[in-house]
């Protein structure tokens, strides 16, 4: 079995598995060249192109796992949100959710509307072979709700937070709709061949722990609990240091943490789950010695305990040199193997 899947199960491994969020993306010249010709959503919706981007990126950097090239906003799009990715700007939703009636008019998700995603997964599996596992994914309930309500990206998520406080029954209905859709979407990805699935609840840290615990987490847990038993699952979010004790019970086998917390402190708060993280993506803009020093520190904080998957604290930054990414991946593999050799 691959070191990535072993680590998801907290089994001992010969070296620490490593992959990077956004490992297929704008820091890669081949990706930028492809994007000159193909709009982002077309790329996501064309199975052979999405699969090629996924497989090429994982192979080029030597990652221990591939993540499907897609986007979290495809699912809201399949539920009636008019999602656009304007060139050079963040995503936009032209018909944001602002009232209880807007929530009611979101369509129930049918997997047939994202058949292109499942086809891309089948092609990825054929291209990757048995050696490199594939991660399928979706956005977490709070993060999807935030894009739907804000009508795009947001730094403070104020519209989403005030919707939660001001319309508790509509919020609950929205969470229920999203959780049902997420469960179907993730299960269809697993059926198509994804070896593990990940929920990116990237912005859930915007909520106070009490609200997160009561208004979001039960829905997240229901999604994870609906997956086929034994399927490795990852929950990721940023700025969740105050939520870790709650996240320990989210139902995922792995919790991804960002770089705003020490890995060992996070693991202590989480208890017996696997952990993924957590190098500051900005470290990859520095020289090799600096990359080595910071990656070593994370390996030391993991302390050789089973169940650590090395990753960044958030996605690879577009300015990152490809050579630095490859250097990091090789370094983590070699250094973690060296530390395990008596
Ligand atoms: O080429 C381009 O200009 C598009 C840039 C881009 C890419 C490469 C977007 C637009 N999405 C993606 C791919 C993507 N998105 C992946 C592919 C797999 C990988 O290599 O990791 C994944 C997992 C995502 C997930 C995603 N999309 C998240 C969660 C992860 C995170 O970064 O926190 C979020 C929040 C989005 C929304 C989104 N899509 C794209 C952008 C620029 C954004 C963020 C905008 C914002 O800040 O609100």
Short mmCIF file of C-alpha atoms and ligand atoms in Angstrom, two decimals:
data_model
loop_
_atom_site.label_atom_id
_atom_site.label_comp_id
_atom_site.label_asym_id
_atom_site.label_seq_id
_atom_site.Cartn_x
_atom_site.Cartn_y
_atom_site.Cartn_z
CA UNK A 1 0.00 0.00 0.00
CA UNK A 2 1.20 3.56 -0.66
CA UNK A 3 2.79 5.51 2.17
CA UNK A 4 0.02 8.12 1.84
CA UNK A 5 -2.79 5.61 2.45
CA UNK A 6 -0.79 3.94 5.24
CA UNK A 7 -0.32 7.29 6.97
CA UNK A 8 -4.06 8.08 6.63
CA UNK A 9 -4.60 4.89 8.65
CA UNK A 10 -1.87 5.84 11.13
CA UNK A 11 0.22 2.84 10.16
CA UNK A 12 4.03 3.07 10.41
CA UNK A 13 5.69 4.11 7.12
CA UNK A 14 9.26 4.00 5.80
CA UNK A 15 9.16 7.72 4.97
CA UNK A 16 6.71 10.58 5.53
CA UNK A 17 4.28 10.94 2.60
CA UNK A 18 4.20 14.37 1.00
CA UNK A 19 1.88 16.15 -1.41
CA UNK A 20 0.93 19.82 -1.68
CA UNK A 21 -2.41 21.58 -1.86
CA UNK A 22 -2.65 23.34 -5.27
CA UNK A 23 0.22 21.21 -6.57
CA UNK A 24 -1.38 21.57 -10.02
CA UNK A 25 -1.72 25.27 -10.65
CA UNK A 26 -0.37 28.58 -11.71
CA UNK A 27 3.19 28.13 -10.38
CA UNK A 28 3.70 25.56 -13.18
CA UNK A 29 4.65 26.92 -16.62
CA UNK A 30 2.81 24.06 -18.42
CA UNK A 31 -0.37 24.92 -16.52
CA UNK A 32 -0.08 28.63 -17.38
CA UNK A 33 0.47 27.73 -21.04
CA UNK A 34 -2.63 25.52 -21.07
CA UNK A 35 -4.68 28.24 -19.35
CA UNK A 36 -3.76 30.72 -22.12
CA UNK A 37 -5.84 28.52 -24.41
CA UNK A 38 -8.52 27.11 -22.08
CA UNK A 39 -10.76 29.01 -19.63
CA UNK A 40 -10.59 27.68 -16.07
CA UNK A 41 -14.10 26.17 -15.91
CA UNK A 42 -13.65 24.49 -19.30
CA UNK A 43 -10.46 22.93 -17.96
CA UNK A 44 -12.33 21.59 -14.92
CA UNK A 45 -15.16 20.25 -17.09
CA UNK A 46 -13.06 18.54 -19.78
CA UNK A 47 -12.16 15.13 -18.32
CA UNK A 48 -9.04 14.42 -20.39
CA UNK A 49 -7.57 17.87 -19.74
CA UNK A 50 -8.39 17.84 -15.99
CA UNK A 51 -6.90 14.36 -15.71
CA UNK A 52 -3.76 15.33 -17.61
CA UNK A 53 -3.17 18.38 -15.38
CA UNK A 54 -3.69 16.21 -12.27
CA UNK A 55 -1.40 13.37 -13.32
CA UNK A 56 1.37 15.51 -14.85
CA UNK A 57 1.65 17.71 -11.75
CA UNK A 58 1.86 14.78 -9.32
CA UNK A 59 4.50 13.07 -11.48
CA UNK A 60 6.52 16.20 -12.12
CA UNK A 61 6.99 17.06 -8.45
CA UNK A 62 7.19 13.41 -7.31
CA UNK A 63 4.26 13.68 -4.88
CA UNK A 64 2.99 10.67 -2.89
CA UNK A 65 -0.61 11.52 -3.82
CA UNK A 66 -2.40 13.30 -6.66
CA UNK A 67 -5.37 15.61 -6.09
CA UNK A 68 -8.00 15.88 -8.77
CA UNK A 69 -7.80 19.11 -10.74
CA UNK A 70 -11.23 20.64 -10.19
CA UNK A 71 -12.78 23.29 -7.97
CA UNK A 72 -15.03 23.43 -4.93
CA UNK A 73 -17.44 25.75 -6.78
CA UNK A 74 -18.49 23.15 -9.35
CA UNK A 75 -20.91 21.68 -6.80
CA UNK A 76 -22.78 24.95 -6.06
CA UNK A 77 -22.81 25.46 -9.84
CA UNK A 78 -24.60 22.12 -10.20
CA UNK A 79 -27.16 23.33 -7.62
CA UNK A 80 -28.13 26.41 -9.61
CA UNK A 81 -25.51 28.98 -8.58
CA UNK A 82 -24.26 30.99 -11.56
CA UNK A 83 -20.53 30.61 -10.95
CA UNK A 84 -17.97 32.55 -12.98
CA UNK A 85 -14.19 32.69 -12.87
CA UNK A 86 -13.31 36.04 -14.45
CA UNK A 87 -9.73 36.12 -15.79
CA UNK A 88 -7.44 37.66 -13.21
CA UNK A 89 -10.05 37.85 -10.44
CA UNK A 90 -11.54 35.56 -7.83
CA UNK A 91 -14.68 33.48 -8.41
CA UNK A 92 -18.04 35.25 -8.55
CA UNK A 93 -21.61 34.00 -8.06
CA UNK A 94 -24.12 36.13 -9.97
CA UNK A 95 -27.21 34.99 -8.01
CA UNK A 96 -26.09 34.98 -4.35
CA UNK A 97 -28.21 33.40 -1.61
CA UNK A 98 -29.71 36.22 0.47
CA UNK A 99 -33.08 34.91 1.74
CA UNK A 100 -34.80 31.76 2.90
CA UNK A 101 -36.50 31.60 -0.53
CA UNK A 102 -33.06 31.64 -2.21
CA UNK A 103 -32.06 28.62 -0.11
CA UNK A 104 -35.29 26.85 -1.05
CA UNK A 105 -34.68 27.48 -4.74
CA UNK A 106 -31.25 25.80 -4.74
CA UNK A 107 -31.63 22.59 -6.73
CA UNK A 108 -31.09 19.23 -5.12
CA UNK A 109 -27.78 17.90 -6.45
CA UNK A 110 -27.86 15.06 -8.96
CA UNK A 111 -24.58 13.30 -9.68
CA UNK A 112 -25.41 13.22 -13.41
CA UNK A 113 -24.70 16.97 -13.58
CA UNK A 114 -21.07 16.42 -12.58
CA UNK A 115 -20.46 13.29 -14.66
CA UNK A 116 -17.41 15.10 -16.13
CA UNK A 117 -15.75 15.09 -12.68
CA UNK A 118 -16.23 11.35 -12.19
CA UNK A 119 -14.99 10.67 -15.72
CA UNK A 120 -11.87 12.77 -14.96
CA UNK A 121 -11.31 10.59 -11.87
CA UNK A 122 -11.51 7.41 -13.96
CA UNK A 123 -8.97 8.85 -16.41
CA UNK A 124 -6.67 9.94 -13.56
CA UNK A 125 -6.73 6.46 -12.07
CA UNK A 126 -5.81 4.95 -15.43
CA UNK A 127 -3.00 7.49 -15.86
CA UNK A 128 -1.60 7.22 -12.34
CA UNK A 129 -1.54 3.45 -12.13
CA UNK A 130 -1.40 1.67 -8.79
CA UNK A 131 1.54 3.63 -7.35
CA UNK A 132 0.08 7.08 -6.72
CA UNK A 133 -3.28 7.34 -4.92
CA UNK A 134 -5.82 9.93 -6.01
CA UNK A 135 -7.59 12.37 -3.66
CA UNK A 136 -11.09 13.53 -4.61
CA UNK A 137 -12.49 16.60 -2.85
CA UNK A 138 -15.26 19.08 -2.25
CA UNK A 139 -15.68 22.32 -0.31
CA UNK A 140 -16.79 22.13 3.32
CA UNK A 141 -20.29 23.29 4.30
CA UNK A 142 -19.28 26.66 5.77
CA UNK A 143 -16.94 27.54 2.90
CA UNK A 144 -19.53 26.69 0.23
CA UNK A 145 -22.21 28.61 2.15
CA UNK A 146 -19.86 31.59 2.38
CA UNK A 147 -19.28 31.70 -1.41
CA UNK A 148 -23.03 31.29 -2.02
CA UNK A 149 -24.04 34.05 0.41
CA UNK A 150 -21.17 36.48 -0.22
CA UNK A 151 -21.46 36.01 -3.98
CA UNK A 152 -17.70 35.37 -4.19
CA UNK A 153 -14.55 35.38 -2.08
CA UNK A 154 -14.50 37.36 1.15
CA UNK A 155 -11.94 38.19 3.82
CA UNK A 156 -14.35 38.64 6.74
CA UNK A 157 -17.29 36.44 5.63
CA UNK A 158 -19.57 39.07 7.14
CA UNK A 159 -22.58 38.37 4.93
CA UNK A 160 -22.31 34.64 5.74
CA UNK A 161 -21.89 35.23 9.46
CA UNK A 162 -24.80 37.65 9.67
CA UNK A 163 -26.98 35.26 7.63
CA UNK A 164 -26.20 32.53 10.18
CA UNK A 165 -27.21 34.76 13.13
CA UNK A 166 -30.13 36.47 11.40
CA UNK A 167 -31.76 33.50 9.64
CA UNK A 168 -31.12 30.43 11.78
CA UNK A 169 -33.73 28.28 10.06
CA UNK A 170 -32.55 29.25 6.57
CA UNK A 171 -28.95 28.58 7.64
CA UNK A 172 -29.93 25.15 8.85
CA UNK A 173 -31.79 24.41 5.61
CA UNK A 174 -28.74 25.54 3.62
CA UNK A 175 -26.40 23.31 5.67
CA UNK A 176 -28.74 20.35 5.19
CA UNK A 177 -28.92 20.87 1.43
CA UNK A 178 -25.16 21.24 1.14
CA UNK A 179 -24.46 18.22 3.36
CA UNK A 180 -26.78 16.02 1.27
CA UNK A 181 -25.09 17.22 -1.93
CA UNK A 182 -21.58 16.76 -0.47
CA UNK A 183 -22.35 13.22 0.59
CA UNK A 184 -23.57 12.29 -2.92
CA UNK A 185 -20.66 14.06 -4.62
CA UNK A 186 -17.94 12.49 -2.45
CA UNK A 187 -19.47 9.02 -2.68
CA UNK A 188 -19.65 9.31 -6.47
CA UNK A 189 -15.96 10.31 -6.52
CA UNK A 190 -15.07 7.25 -4.42
CA UNK A 191 -17.15 5.04 -6.69
CA UNK A 192 -15.30 6.45 -9.71
CA UNK A 193 -11.98 5.46 -8.11
CA UNK A 194 -10.83 8.19 -5.70
CA UNK A 195 -8.67 6.51 -3.04
CA UNK A 196 -9.34 9.21 -0.43
CA UNK A 197 -11.52 12.31 -0.20
CA UNK A 198 -10.89 15.71 1.31
CA UNK A 199 -13.26 18.45 2.48
CA UNK A 200 -11.81 21.95 2.15
CA UNK A 201 -13.66 23.96 4.78
CA UNK A 202 -11.02 26.61 4.23
CA UNK A 203 -12.85 29.52 5.83
CA UNK A 204 -14.59 27.79 8.77
CA UNK A 205 -12.13 29.50 11.14
CA UNK A 206 -14.10 32.73 10.59
CA UNK A 207 -16.77 31.42 12.98
CA UNK A 208 -16.58 31.44 16.79
CA UNK A 209 -15.97 27.87 18.03
CA UNK A 210 -19.43 27.67 19.62
CA UNK A 211 -21.16 28.55 16.31
CA UNK A 212 -18.89 26.25 14.33
CA UNK A 213 -19.56 23.41 16.80
CA UNK A 214 -23.35 23.76 16.71
CA UNK A 215 -24.17 25.21 13.27
CA UNK A 216 -21.59 23.55 10.98
CA UNK A 217 -19.83 20.56 12.54
CA UNK A 218 -22.90 18.28 12.85
CA UNK A 219 -23.40 18.63 9.08
CA UNK A 220 -19.71 17.98 8.35
CA UNK A 221 -19.85 14.91 10.56
CA UNK A 222 -22.90 13.60 8.75
CA UNK A 223 -21.03 13.89 5.44
CA UNK A 224 -18.00 11.95 6.69
CA UNK A 225 -20.20 9.33 8.36
CA UNK A 226 -22.02 8.70 5.08
CA UNK A 227 -18.83 7.57 3.29
CA UNK A 228 -18.07 3.88 2.75
CA UNK A 229 -16.39 2.58 5.94
CA UNK A 230 -12.61 2.50 5.69
CA UNK A 231 -12.30 5.22 3.03
CA UNK A 232 -9.55 7.62 4.14
CA UNK A 233 -10.93 11.14 4.56
CA UNK A 234 -9.29 14.50 5.27
CA UNK A 235 -10.80 17.63 6.79
CA UNK A 236 -8.91 20.86 6.09
CA UNK A 237 -9.44 24.41 7.24
CA UNK A 238 -7.41 27.49 8.14
CA UNK A 239 -7.30 29.46 11.40
CA UNK A 240 -8.88 26.60 13.31
CA UNK A 241 -6.55 26.57 16.33
CA UNK A 242 -9.51 27.32 18.61
CA UNK A 243 -11.64 24.58 17.01
CA UNK A 244 -9.29 21.59 17.19
CA UNK A 245 -10.93 19.78 20.09
CA UNK A 246 -14.20 19.90 18.16
CA UNK A 247 -12.56 18.90 14.89
CA UNK A 248 -11.17 15.78 16.54
CA UNK A 249 -14.73 14.45 16.37
CA UNK A 250 -15.55 15.59 12.82
CA UNK A 251 -15.43 12.01 11.55
CA UNK A 252 -12.45 12.41 9.19
CA UNK A 253 -9.46 10.09 9.51
CA UNK A 254 -7.01 12.97 8.88
CA UNK A 255 -7.20 16.60 10.00
CA UNK A 256 -5.29 19.13 7.87
CA UNK A 257 -3.95 22.12 9.81
CA UNK A 258 -2.59 25.41 8.53
CA UNK A 259 0.75 27.02 9.44
CA UNK A 260 -0.63 29.26 12.19
CA UNK A 261 -0.17 26.56 14.84
CA UNK A 262 2.73 24.28 15.89
CA UNK A 263 2.13 20.81 14.48
CA UNK A 264 2.78 19.07 17.82
CA UNK A 265 0.42 21.40 19.71
CA UNK A 266 -2.27 20.78 17.09
CA UNK A 267 -1.78 17.03 17.31
CA UNK A 268 -2.01 17.12 21.09
CA UNK A 269 -5.34 18.97 20.90
CA UNK A 270 -6.66 16.64 18.19
CA UNK A 271 -5.79 13.35 19.90
CA UNK A 272 -5.81 10.05 18.00
CA UNK A 273 -6.24 11.07 14.34
CA UNK A 274 -3.74 11.43 11.51
CA UNK A 275 -2.56 14.98 10.80
CA UNK A 276 -1.66 16.75 7.57
CA UNK A 277 0.48 19.86 7.31
CA UNK A 278 1.79 22.43 7.89
CA UNK A 279 4.67 24.31 6.25
CA UNK A 280 4.01 28.00 5.61
CA UNK A 281 3.64 28.27 1.79
CA UNK A 282 5.79 31.43 1.95
CA UNK A 283 8.80 29.29 2.99
CA UNK A 284 8.89 27.98 -0.60
CA UNK A 285 9.75 31.50 -1.78
CA UNK A 286 13.01 31.35 0.26
CA UNK A 287 16.36 29.63 -0.42
CA UNK A 288 17.03 25.89 -0.04
CA UNK A 289 18.67 26.15 3.36
CA UNK A 290 15.61 27.93 4.72
CA UNK A 291 13.28 25.35 3.16
CA UNK A 292 15.33 22.55 4.76
CA UNK A 293 15.33 24.20 8.17
CA UNK A 294 11.56 24.77 8.28
CA UNK A 295 10.68 21.36 6.81
CA UNK A 296 13.02 19.70 9.36
CA UNK A 297 11.31 21.51 12.17
CA UNK A 298 7.93 20.13 11.11
CA UNK A 299 9.34 16.59 10.90
CA UNK A 300 10.75 17.07 14.42
CA UNK A 301 7.39 18.22 15.74
CA UNK A 302 5.77 15.14 14.16
CA UNK A 303 8.46 13.17 16.00
CA UNK A 304 8.18 10.07 13.81
CA UNK A 305 4.69 9.28 15.17
CA UNK A 306 2.60 7.31 12.66
CA UNK A 307 -0.05 9.32 10.86
CA UNK A 308 1.77 12.44 9.64
CA UNK A 309 1.24 13.53 6.04
CA UNK A 310 3.53 16.38 5.07
CA UNK A 311 1.83 19.27 3.26
CA UNK A 312 1.75 23.05 3.26
CA UNK A 313 -0.50 25.00 5.62
CA UNK A 314 -2.43 26.21 2.54
CA UNK A 315 -2.02 26.08 -1.25
CA UNK A 316 1.20 26.57 -3.24
CA UNK A 317 1.55 30.30 -4.02
CA UNK A 318 1.56 31.21 -7.74
CA UNK A 319 5.06 32.82 -7.48
CA UNK A 320 6.66 29.61 -6.13
CA UNK A 321 9.60 28.23 -8.17
CA UNK A 322 8.84 24.69 -9.39
CA UNK A 323 12.41 23.70 -8.43
CA UNK A 324 11.73 24.65 -4.80
CA UNK A 325 8.64 22.44 -4.74
CA UNK A 326 10.63 19.48 -6.08
CA UNK A 327 13.43 20.19 -3.63
CA UNK A 328 10.95 20.14 -0.72
CA UNK A 329 9.33 16.88 -1.79
CA UNK A 330 12.73 15.14 -2.17
CA UNK A 331 13.98 16.59 1.09
CA UNK A 332 10.96 15.45 3.14
CA UNK A 333 11.19 11.95 1.72
CA UNK A 334 14.96 11.57 2.27
CA UNK A 335 15.15 13.29 5.63
CA UNK A 336 12.18 11.37 7.07
CA UNK A 337 13.69 8.09 5.82
CA UNK A 338 17.08 8.99 7.31
CA UNK A 339 15.47 9.74 10.68
CA UNK A 340 13.80 6.32 10.70
CA UNK A 341 17.03 4.45 9.92
CA UNK A 342 18.62 3.22 13.15
O1 LIG B 1 -5.94 29.07 -13.37
C1 LIG B 1 -6.54 29.84 -12.60
O2 LIG B 1 -6.48 31.07 -12.70
C2 LIG B 1 -7.44 29.26 -11.57
C3 LIG B 1 -6.79 29.14 -10.23
C4 LIG B 1 -7.48 27.99 -9.54
C5 LIG B 1 -7.00 26.69 -9.44
C6 LIG B 1 -5.69 26.14 -9.95
C7 LIG B 1 -8.76 28.03 -8.96
C8 LIG B 1 -9.70 29.17 -8.89
N1 LIG B 1 -9.06 26.75 -8.49
C9 LIG B 1 -8.00 25.91 -8.76
C10 LIG B 1 -7.92 24.47 -8.52
C11 LIG B 1 -8.34 23.97 -7.22
N2 LIG B 1 -9.20 24.60 -6.34
C12 LIG B 1 -7.98 22.73 -6.68
C13 LIG B 1 -7.19 21.70 -7.47
C14 LIG B 1 -6.37 20.74 -6.86
C15 LIG B 1 -5.05 21.21 -6.27
O3 LIG B 1 -4.04 21.19 -6.99
O4 LIG B 1 -5.02 21.49 -5.06
C16 LIG B 1 -8.57 22.65 -5.41
C17 LIG B 1 -8.43 21.55 -4.38
C18 LIG B 1 -9.33 23.83 -5.22
C19 LIG B 1 -10.17 24.08 -4.05
C20 LIG B 1 -10.63 25.45 -3.78
N3 LIG B 1 -11.15 26.38 -4.65
C21 LIG B 1 -10.68 26.01 -2.50
C22 LIG B 1 -10.28 25.29 -1.25
C23 LIG B 1 -8.80 25.31 -1.07
C24 LIG B 1 -8.22 26.62 -0.67
O5 LIG B 1 -7.45 27.17 -1.45
O6 LIG B 1 -8.56 27.06 0.44
C25 LIG B 1 -11.21 27.30 -2.59
C26 LIG B 1 -11.46 28.27 -1.48
C27 LIG B 1 -11.51 27.51 -3.96
C28 LIG B 1 -12.13 28.71 -4.55
C29 LIG B 1 -11.22 29.28 -5.57
N4 LIG B 1 -11.09 28.77 -6.82
C30 LIG B 1 -10.15 29.48 -7.51
C31 LIG B 1 -9.65 30.50 -6.65
C32 LIG B 1 -8.63 31.51 -7.03
C33 LIG B 1 -10.31 30.33 -5.43
C34 LIG B 1 -10.08 31.12 -4.15
C35 LIG B 1 -10.60 32.50 -4.27
C36 LIG B 1 -10.78 33.16 -2.94
O7 LIG B 1 -9.77 33.51 -2.30
O8 LIG B 1 -11.93 33.30 -2.52
#
